[in-house]
Amino acid sequence: MTARRGRVGVCVVLTASLVAFAALSPLRPGLAAAQAPTSCTAASGSTQVGGSPGALFGGLSDADLARELDLARDAGMFAVRIDVDWSVVEPVRGDRDWSVPDRMVDAITARGMCVLGIVTYAPEWARVATAVDEDYGRPADPRRFAEFAGAAAERYRDRISLWEVWNEPNLATYFKPAPDPVVYALMLRGAHRAIARANPDAVVVSGGMAPGSAAGGGIPAVAFVLALYELGAVRYADALNVHPFTFPGLPSDAPAAGDAGGNSAMVLWPIRDVMVARGDAAKPVWMTAVGAPTGSAEGAVSEDAQATTVRILLNATIGNSWLGPSFVYAIRDNGTDESVLDDNFGIVRRDYTPKPALAEVRDFTRRYPPNAGR
């Protein structure tokens, strides 16, 4: 994860490609209306807390997978966010192996927790030609991505009712060669339709938007949301979704001049304003990655500052029924090298010893226990 800086206007993302999108078959109004909830959709209220362990979770040993999930359950988390990674399931076209997500889903549901499945990441054979050698190249054909999303929803129909469409689509990092609201709108529309056909009770949320700037090859979250509204695509998300990263600052810190792109907590309320103005006051904003890295890398924070970050963002959901649930990223450190930013997002260290943020999560979930609802 790299720092994102600066601002960019909506004009950057609303280009002649709007015309191309409009020329496609019309969007069906009302498709994303609320469905009769299953137990997991009913449990996903604003003050609920889940865990987001990250992409390495599926490769853990059985013992570590069990221990990490036990820790999440005992901390009061109602759900765990996992990758249902197309590039892992179908590295060879037409040959699907679901064993990696199967194992995670089985372990999570065995503990009475819900699964938030992210349908994400195209295999090499399905990537756009300009990013075919990039791990996070976007799909060349949104229809093929939608077909995979539908297959995943059908396979896990009885075990996953919460779905997220891609990860951080407003960043070049995860949508190579560059973020494109038109392409993402097509992906969101197709995935929502396919998931709804397989499981009409499912909740489908947009990919979490992270701090983004034109200077870093990204699109700021508010501009990205406005583009999706102009494209008519927000109706295909039952909730919008923000990753409110603010490190090395706190969520309550006002961004420095010219630095608004580095604090996506500050965009939560402007996004809410856009939604209300567009008639979407009833639609929530989820936060599927809440946290900050500790350690010694540039941009890292102290363990106390990480705990404060988690506390501020969880508390922000109190009295704001439109905000949440929140998923803490990450449950456990990915590594032990304190100089590597991505190794140190956990609320426990690699050896499972707790950081102060774990106590913040436990305190919050005691006050707002799982299944308390919205």
Tab-separated table of C-alpha atoms in Angstrom:
chain	number	residue	atom	x	y	z
A	1	MET	CA	0.000	0.000	0.000
A	2	THR	CA	1.399	3.382	-0.977
A	3	ALA	CA	0.582	6.914	0.017
A	4	ARG	CA	-1.936	8.731	-2.153
A	5	ARG	CA	-1.830	12.506	-2.475
A	6	GLY	CA	-3.704	15.408	-4.053
A	7	ARG	CA	-7.126	16.131	-5.521
A	8	VAL	CA	-8.754	15.628	-8.863
A	9	GLY	CA	-12.040	16.929	-10.235
A	10	VAL	CA	-14.963	14.907	-11.455
A	11	CYS	CA	-14.043	15.940	-14.982
A	12	VAL	CA	-11.101	13.531	-14.829
A	13	VAL	CA	-13.399	10.552	-14.657
A	14	LEU	CA	-16.436	11.661	-16.658
A	15	THR	CA	-15.226	11.428	-20.232
A	16	ALA	CA	-16.597	10.454	-23.587
A	17	SER	CA	-16.728	6.894	-22.286
A	18	LEU	CA	-20.052	7.826	-20.690
A	19	VAL	CA	-21.461	7.689	-24.179
A	20	ALA	CA	-20.137	4.179	-24.662
A	21	PHE	CA	-21.781	3.034	-21.454
A	22	ALA	CA	-25.108	4.644	-22.364
A	23	ALA	CA	-25.115	2.771	-25.656
A	24	LEU	CA	-25.282	-0.560	-23.835
A	25	SER	CA	-28.522	-2.244	-22.818
A	26	PRO	CA	-30.361	-0.026	-20.316
A	27	LEU	CA	-29.992	-0.543	-16.602
A	28	ARG	CA	-33.030	-2.073	-14.979
A	29	PRO	CA	-34.433	0.284	-12.313
A	30	GLY	CA	-34.797	-1.001	-8.812
A	31	LEU	CA	-32.730	-4.152	-9.232
A	32	ALA	CA	-30.777	-3.452	-6.057
A	33	ALA	CA	-33.814	-3.012	-3.825
A	34	ALA	CA	-33.546	-4.631	-0.411
A	35	GLN	CA	-34.335	-8.327	-0.345
A	36	ALA	CA	-35.772	-10.463	2.427
A	37	PRO	CA	-32.743	-10.893	4.712
A	38	THR	CA	-31.066	-14.134	5.700
A	39	SER	CA	-29.513	-14.353	9.151
A	40	CYS	CA	-26.265	-12.810	7.919
A	41	THR	CA	-27.865	-9.953	6.012
A	42	ALA	CA	-30.002	-9.215	9.053
A	43	ALA	CA	-26.890	-9.215	11.251
A	44	SER	CA	-24.979	-6.678	9.173
A	45	GLY	CA	-26.126	-3.618	11.114
A	46	SER	CA	-24.184	-0.411	11.348
A	47	THR	CA	-22.437	-1.087	14.665
A	48	GLN	CA	-21.427	-4.634	13.787
A	49	VAL	CA	-17.708	-5.413	13.498
A	50	GLY	CA	-16.076	-7.930	11.205
A	51	GLY	CA	-12.520	-8.857	10.391
A	52	SER	CA	-10.600	-8.553	7.135
A	53	PRO	CA	-7.521	-10.793	7.341
A	54	GLY	CA	-6.135	-10.054	3.873
A	55	ALA	CA	-5.077	-11.979	0.788
A	56	LEU	CA	-2.649	-14.339	2.553
A	57	PHE	CA	-5.386	-15.801	4.742
A	58	GLY	CA	-6.240	-18.617	2.346
A	59	GLY	CA	-2.674	-19.930	2.475
A	60	LEU	CA	-2.485	-20.368	6.233
A	61	SER	CA	-1.965	-23.764	7.815
A	62	ASP	CA	-5.049	-25.402	9.291
A	63	ALA	CA	-3.791	-24.602	12.774
A	64	ASP	CA	-3.182	-20.909	12.049
A	65	LEU	CA	-6.460	-20.556	10.170
A	66	ALA	CA	-8.326	-21.997	13.135
A	67	ARG	CA	-6.451	-19.910	15.683
A	68	GLU	CA	-6.991	-16.658	13.798
A	69	LEU	CA	-10.691	-17.339	13.360
A	70	ASP	CA	-11.080	-18.287	17.011
A	71	LEU	CA	-9.468	-14.980	17.911
A	72	ALA	CA	-11.869	-13.101	15.612
A	73	ARG	CA	-14.901	-14.895	17.034
A	74	ASP	CA	-13.777	-14.340	20.613
A	75	ALA	CA	-13.231	-10.635	19.855
A	76	GLY	CA	-16.927	-10.392	18.957
A	77	MET	CA	-16.598	-10.192	15.179
A	78	PHE	CA	-19.763	-11.176	13.342
A	79	ALA	CA	-18.139	-11.842	9.960
A	80	VAL	CA	-14.856	-12.366	8.139
A	81	ARG	CA	-14.053	-10.798	4.754
A	82	ILE	CA	-12.234	-13.125	2.359
A	83	ASP	CA	-11.093	-13.122	-1.249
A	84	VAL	CA	-13.027	-15.367	-3.593
A	85	ASP	CA	-10.215	-14.813	-6.024
A	86	TRP	CA	-10.972	-15.600	-9.655
A	87	SER	CA	-7.246	-15.867	-10.425
A	88	VAL	CA	-6.877	-18.554	-7.732
A	89	VAL	CA	-10.032	-20.482	-8.583
A	90	GLU	CA	-9.608	-20.473	-12.379
A	91	PRO	CA	-5.953	-19.901	-13.378
A	92	VAL	CA	-6.620	-22.011	-16.469
A	93	ARG	CA	-9.713	-21.071	-18.432
A	94	GLY	CA	-12.552	-23.520	-17.835
A	95	ASP	CA	-10.747	-25.423	-15.054
A	96	ARG	CA	-12.057	-24.238	-11.688
A	97	ASP	CA	-10.746	-25.401	-8.338
A	98	TRP	CA	-12.688	-23.955	-5.407
A	99	SER	CA	-10.659	-25.649	-2.663
A	100	VAL	CA	-9.037	-22.449	-1.324
A	101	PRO	CA	-12.264	-20.474	-0.745
A	102	ASP	CA	-14.097	-23.693	0.281
A	103	ARG	CA	-11.652	-24.184	3.134
A	104	MET	CA	-12.022	-20.615	4.386
A	105	VAL	CA	-15.804	-20.605	4.090
A	106	ASP	CA	-16.095	-23.937	5.915
A	107	ALA	CA	-13.884	-22.740	8.770
A	108	ILE	CA	-15.680	-19.397	9.174
A	109	THR	CA	-19.216	-20.771	9.086
A	110	ALA	CA	-18.271	-23.636	11.422
A	111	ARG	CA	-17.659	-20.947	14.052
A	112	GLY	CA	-21.063	-19.353	13.579
A	113	MET	CA	-19.686	-16.321	11.753
A	114	CYS	CA	-20.781	-14.848	8.454
A	115	VAL	CA	-18.656	-14.571	5.313
A	116	LEU	CA	-18.203	-11.406	3.272
A	117	GLY	CA	-16.913	-12.714	-0.039
A	118	ILE	CA	-14.963	-10.423	-2.356
A	119	VAL	CA	-15.275	-11.495	-5.989
A	120	THR	CA	-12.049	-10.092	-7.320
A	121	TYR	CA	-8.847	-10.303	-9.387
A	122	ALA	CA	-8.796	-11.638	-12.920
A	123	PRO	CA	-6.615	-14.581	-13.954
A	124	GLU	CA	-3.967	-13.855	-16.558
A	125	TRP	CA	-6.036	-15.272	-19.415
A	126	ALA	CA	-8.938	-12.931	-18.590
A	127	ARG	CA	-7.012	-9.673	-18.060
A	128	VAL	CA	-7.056	-6.667	-20.336
A	129	ALA	CA	-4.153	-6.849	-22.815
A	130	THR	CA	-2.431	-3.758	-21.414
A	131	ALA	CA	-2.131	-5.369	-17.982
A	132	VAL	CA	-1.914	-9.062	-18.799
A	133	ASP	CA	1.314	-9.458	-16.807
A	134	GLU	CA	0.029	-7.524	-13.775
A	135	ASP	CA	-1.326	-9.400	-10.743
A	136	TYR	CA	-4.181	-6.928	-10.384
A	137	GLY	CA	-5.013	-6.303	-14.027
A	138	ARG	CA	-8.688	-5.599	-14.584
A	139	PRO	CA	-10.841	-8.004	-16.603
A	140	ALA	CA	-10.865	-7.587	-20.372
A	141	ASP	CA	-14.544	-8.547	-20.485
A	142	PRO	CA	-16.849	-7.536	-17.609
A	143	ARG	CA	-19.296	-10.216	-18.752
A	144	ARG	CA	-16.808	-12.994	-17.986
A	145	PHE	CA	-16.223	-11.468	-14.560
A	146	ALA	CA	-19.971	-11.388	-13.946
A	147	GLU	CA	-20.261	-15.041	-14.938
A	148	PHE	CA	-17.628	-15.941	-12.357
A	149	ALA	CA	-19.421	-13.866	-9.706
A	150	GLY	CA	-22.643	-15.719	-10.442
A	151	ALA	CA	-20.900	-19.094	-10.252
A	152	ALA	CA	-19.431	-18.166	-6.866
A	153	ALA	CA	-22.814	-17.005	-5.559
A	154	GLU	CA	-24.428	-20.226	-6.756
A	155	ARG	CA	-21.748	-22.397	-5.166
A	156	TYR	CA	-22.011	-20.619	-1.812
A	157	ARG	CA	-25.725	-19.862	-1.988
A	158	ASP	CA	-26.386	-21.367	1.454
A	159	ARG	CA	-23.216	-20.024	3.088
A	160	ILE	CA	-22.459	-16.553	1.699
A	161	SER	CA	-25.099	-13.849	1.492
A	162	LEU	CA	-22.735	-10.850	1.707
A	163	TRP	CA	-20.709	-10.006	-1.402
A	164	GLU	CA	-18.250	-7.257	-2.336
A	165	VAL	CA	-17.434	-6.535	-5.970
A	166	TRP	CA	-13.652	-6.093	-6.412
A	167	ASN	CA	-11.192	-4.402	-4.071
A	168	GLU	CA	-10.288	-0.689	-4.231
A	169	PRO	CA	-11.358	-0.157	-7.858
A	170	ASN	CA	-10.535	3.564	-7.674
A	171	LEU	CA	-6.788	2.811	-7.388
A	172	ALA	CA	-4.349	1.939	-10.137
A	173	THR	CA	-2.769	-0.558	-7.733
A	174	TYR	CA	-5.768	-2.889	-7.891
A	175	PHE	CA	-7.306	-1.957	-11.250
A	176	LYS	CA	-4.402	-1.939	-13.662
A	177	PRO	CA	-3.549	-0.319	-15.984
A	178	ALA	CA	-5.681	2.471	-14.489
A	179	PRO	CA	-9.000	2.866	-12.669
A	180	ASP	CA	-11.935	3.310	-15.022
A	181	PRO	CA	-15.433	4.047	-13.652
A	182	VAL	CA	-17.094	2.901	-16.871
A	183	VAL	CA	-15.471	-0.526	-16.795
A	184	TYR	CA	-16.143	-0.860	-13.078
A	185	ALA	CA	-19.779	0.162	-13.575
A	186	LEU	CA	-20.178	-2.656	-16.085
A	187	MET	CA	-18.552	-5.092	-13.656
A	188	LEU	CA	-20.769	-3.973	-10.782
A	189	ARG	CA	-23.931	-4.169	-12.858
A	190	GLY	CA	-23.095	-7.603	-14.241
A	191	ALA	CA	-21.961	-9.026	-10.908
A	192	HIS	CA	-25.030	-7.750	-9.069
A	193	ARG	CA	-27.363	-9.247	-11.647
A	194	ALA	CA	-25.540	-12.598	-11.604
A	195	ILE	CA	-25.372	-12.789	-7.811
A	196	ALA	CA	-29.036	-11.820	-7.462
A	197	ARG	CA	-30.066	-14.560	-9.891
A	198	ALA	CA	-28.171	-17.127	-7.839
A	199	ASN	CA	-29.225	-15.774	-4.436
A	200	PRO	CA	-32.016	-13.176	-4.373
A	201	ASP	CA	-31.407	-12.617	-0.634
A	202	ALA	CA	-27.766	-11.589	-1.082
A	203	VAL	CA	-26.458	-8.134	-0.241
A	204	VAL	CA	-23.989	-6.813	-2.816
A	205	VAL	CA	-21.718	-3.909	-1.887
A	206	SER	CA	-19.384	-1.952	-4.110
A	207	GLY	CA	-15.638	-2.415	-3.921
A	208	GLY	CA	-14.115	-0.479	-1.045
A	209	MET	CA	-12.711	2.854	-2.183
A	210	ALA	CA	-9.375	3.867	-0.675
A	211	PRO	CA	-7.496	7.185	-0.605
A	212	GLY	CA	-6.836	8.026	-4.241
A	213	SER	CA	-5.344	10.913	-6.179
A	214	ALA	CA	-4.585	11.719	-9.781
A	215	ALA	CA	-0.904	12.099	-8.878
A	216	GLY	CA	-0.837	8.477	-7.703
A	217	GLY	CA	-2.830	7.170	-10.652
A	218	GLY	CA	-6.037	6.908	-8.652
A	219	ILE	CA	-9.409	8.623	-8.554
A	220	PRO	CA	-10.605	10.277	-5.322
A	221	ALA	CA	-13.522	8.426	-3.757
A	222	VAL	CA	-16.079	11.242	-4.074
A	223	ALA	CA	-15.250	11.712	-7.769
A	224	PHE	CA	-15.507	7.962	-8.292
A	225	VAL	CA	-18.926	7.832	-6.616
A	226	LEU	CA	-20.161	10.773	-8.683
A	227	ALA	CA	-19.017	9.002	-11.824
A	228	LEU	CA	-20.898	5.843	-10.830
A	229	TYR	CA	-24.043	7.909	-10.255
A	230	GLU	CA	-23.707	9.568	-13.649
A	231	LEU	CA	-23.376	6.112	-15.180
A	232	GLY	CA	-26.491	4.863	-13.389
A	233	ALA	CA	-24.488	2.132	-11.683
A	234	VAL	CA	-25.052	2.876	-7.985
A	235	ARG	CA	-28.456	1.183	-8.219
A	236	TYR	CA	-26.461	-2.027	-8.578
A	237	ALA	CA	-24.935	-1.699	-5.123
A	238	ASP	CA	-27.005	-2.375	-2.022
A	239	ALA	CA	-24.374	-0.368	-0.149
A	240	LEU	CA	-21.422	1.795	-1.096
A	241	ASN	CA	-18.112	1.029	0.544
A	242	VAL	CA	-15.101	3.037	1.721
A	243	HIS	CA	-11.743	1.981	3.153
A	244	PRO	CA	-11.196	4.928	5.520
A	245	PHE	CA	-7.406	4.785	5.753
A	246	THR	CA	-5.788	7.861	7.241
A	247	PHE	CA	-2.317	6.720	8.313
A	248	PRO	CA	0.011	8.169	9.421
A	249	GLY	CA	-2.648	10.597	10.668
A	250	LEU	CA	-5.769	9.865	12.684
A	251	PRO	CA	-9.273	9.834	11.195
A	252	SER	CA	-10.000	13.005	13.153
A	253	ASP	CA	-7.016	14.873	11.704
A	254	ALA	CA	-7.853	17.485	9.100
A	255	PRO	CA	-5.803	16.795	5.957
A	256	ALA	CA	-2.981	19.232	5.270
A	257	ALA	CA	-3.388	21.599	2.339
A	258	GLY	CA	-3.179	19.611	-0.888
A	259	ASP	CA	-3.268	16.330	1.012
A	260	ALA	CA	-6.977	15.450	1.053
A	261	GLY	CA	-6.283	12.317	-0.989
A	262	GLY	CA	-4.545	10.725	2.009
A	263	ASN	CA	-7.513	10.710	4.412
A	264	SER	CA	-10.483	8.760	3.130
A	265	ALA	CA	-12.263	8.978	6.494
A	266	MET	CA	-12.848	12.601	5.593
A	267	VAL	CA	-14.831	11.579	2.498
A	268	LEU	CA	-17.442	9.534	4.344
A	269	TRP	CA	-19.719	12.494	4.979
A	270	PRO	CA	-19.276	14.106	1.530
A	271	ILE	CA	-20.178	10.739	-0.020
A	272	ARG	CA	-23.205	10.594	2.241
A	273	ASP	CA	-24.184	14.080	1.058
A	274	VAL	CA	-23.962	12.945	-2.573
A	275	MET	CA	-26.117	9.908	-1.804
A	276	VAL	CA	-28.780	11.947	-0.024
A	277	ALA	CA	-28.861	14.472	-2.862
A	278	ARG	CA	-29.351	11.608	-5.327
A	279	GLY	CA	-32.242	10.101	-3.350
A	280	ASP	CA	-30.198	7.309	-1.744
A	281	ALA	CA	-30.556	8.319	1.902
A	282	ALA	CA	-31.606	4.774	2.821
A	283	LYS	CA	-28.484	3.198	1.310
A	284	PRO	CA	-25.654	2.537	3.801
A	285	VAL	CA	-21.922	3.067	3.486
A	286	TRP	CA	-19.896	0.072	4.649
A	287	MET	CA	-16.281	0.235	5.801
A	288	THR	CA	-14.664	-3.066	4.830
A	289	ALA	CA	-11.075	-2.158	5.784
A	290	VAL	CA	-10.578	-0.167	8.980
A	291	GLY	CA	-7.119	0.131	10.482
A	292	ALA	CA	-3.549	1.365	10.261
A	293	PRO	CA	-0.102	-0.260	10.065
A	294	THR	CA	2.263	-0.272	13.020
A	295	GLY	CA	6.022	-0.718	12.787
A	296	SER	CA	8.869	1.426	11.506
A	297	ALA	CA	8.034	1.862	7.808
A	298	GLU	CA	7.271	5.275	6.361
A	299	GLY	CA	3.592	5.933	7.011
A	300	ALA	CA	3.355	3.535	9.953
A	301	VAL	CA	1.883	4.575	13.298
A	302	SER	CA	2.417	3.617	16.910
A	303	GLU	CA	0.354	0.799	18.378
A	304	ASP	CA	-1.519	3.340	20.506
A	305	ALA	CA	-2.316	5.383	17.397
A	306	GLN	CA	-3.571	2.247	15.656
A	307	ALA	CA	-5.886	1.608	18.602
A	308	THR	CA	-7.106	5.204	18.505
A	309	THR	CA	-7.784	4.920	14.769
A	310	VAL	CA	-9.895	1.807	15.278
A	311	ARG	CA	-11.756	3.363	18.216
A	312	ILE	CA	-12.594	6.573	16.323
A	313	LEU	CA	-13.924	4.752	13.281
A	314	LEU	CA	-15.957	2.192	15.211
A	315	ASN	CA	-17.442	4.920	17.382
A	316	ALA	CA	-18.377	6.889	14.259
A	317	THR	CA	-21.041	4.269	13.522
A	318	ILE	CA	-22.871	4.988	16.786
A	319	GLY	CA	-25.947	7.062	16.019
A	320	ASN	CA	-25.172	7.008	12.285
A	321	SER	CA	-27.308	4.136	11.027
A	322	TRP	CA	-26.144	4.793	7.467
A	323	LEU	CA	-22.499	4.024	8.347
A	324	GLY	CA	-21.233	0.488	8.823
A	325	PRO	CA	-20.714	-2.357	9.427
A	326	SER	CA	-16.946	-2.080	9.864
A	327	PHE	CA	-14.316	-4.712	9.068
A	328	VAL	CA	-11.013	-4.370	10.889
A	329	TYR	CA	-7.972	-4.778	8.660
A	330	ALA	CA	-6.183	-6.865	9.675
A	331	ILE	CA	-6.812	-9.480	12.326
A	332	ARG	CA	-3.176	-10.615	12.517
A	333	ASP	CA	0.085	-9.245	11.153
A	334	ASN	CA	1.087	-10.756	7.811
A	335	GLY	CA	4.756	-10.901	8.798
A	336	THR	CA	7.350	-9.934	11.375
A	337	ASP	CA	9.401	-7.313	9.529
A	338	GLU	CA	8.476	-3.975	11.108
A	339	SER	CA	9.978	-2.109	8.163
A	340	VAL	CA	7.386	-3.577	5.752
A	341	LEU	CA	4.146	-1.612	5.882
A	342	ASP	CA	1.851	-4.408	4.722
A	343	ASP	CA	3.213	-6.827	7.326
A	344	ASN	CA	1.898	-4.842	10.272
A	345	PHE	CA	-1.818	-4.010	9.953
A	346	GLY	CA	-2.891	-6.700	12.437
A	347	ILE	CA	-4.527	-6.000	15.771
A	348	VAL	CA	-2.416	-8.907	17.016
A	349	ARG	CA	1.193	-9.575	16.102
A	350	ARG	CA	2.315	-12.539	14.026
A	351	ASP	CA	2.855	-14.549	17.216
A	352	TYR	CA	-0.728	-13.706	18.315
A	353	THR	CA	0.325	-11.378	21.128
A	354	PRO	CA	-2.222	-8.544	21.266
A	355	LYS	CA	-1.792	-4.936	20.292
A	356	PRO	CA	-3.933	-2.334	22.113
A	357	ALA	CA	-6.376	-2.237	19.167
A	358	LEU	CA	-7.630	-5.723	20.059
A	359	ALA	CA	-8.922	-4.388	23.367
A	360	GLU	CA	-10.705	-1.584	21.510
A	361	VAL	CA	-12.504	-4.101	19.318
A	362	ARG	CA	-13.458	-6.276	22.258
A	363	ASP	CA	-14.743	-3.294	24.223
A	364	PHE	CA	-16.857	-2.116	21.288
A	365	THR	CA	-18.346	-5.532	20.528
A	366	ARG	CA	-19.248	-6.008	24.183
A	367	ARG	CA	-21.280	-2.804	23.988
A	368	TYR	CA	-22.662	-3.631	20.525
A	369	PRO	CA	-22.667	-7.419	20.295
A	370	PRO	CA	-23.079	-9.436	17.103
A	371	ASN	CA	-26.649	-9.613	15.801
A	372	ALA	CA	-27.585	-6.383	17.579
A	373	GLY	CA	-28.718	-5.161	14.150
A	374	ARG	CA	-29.031	-1.681	12.765
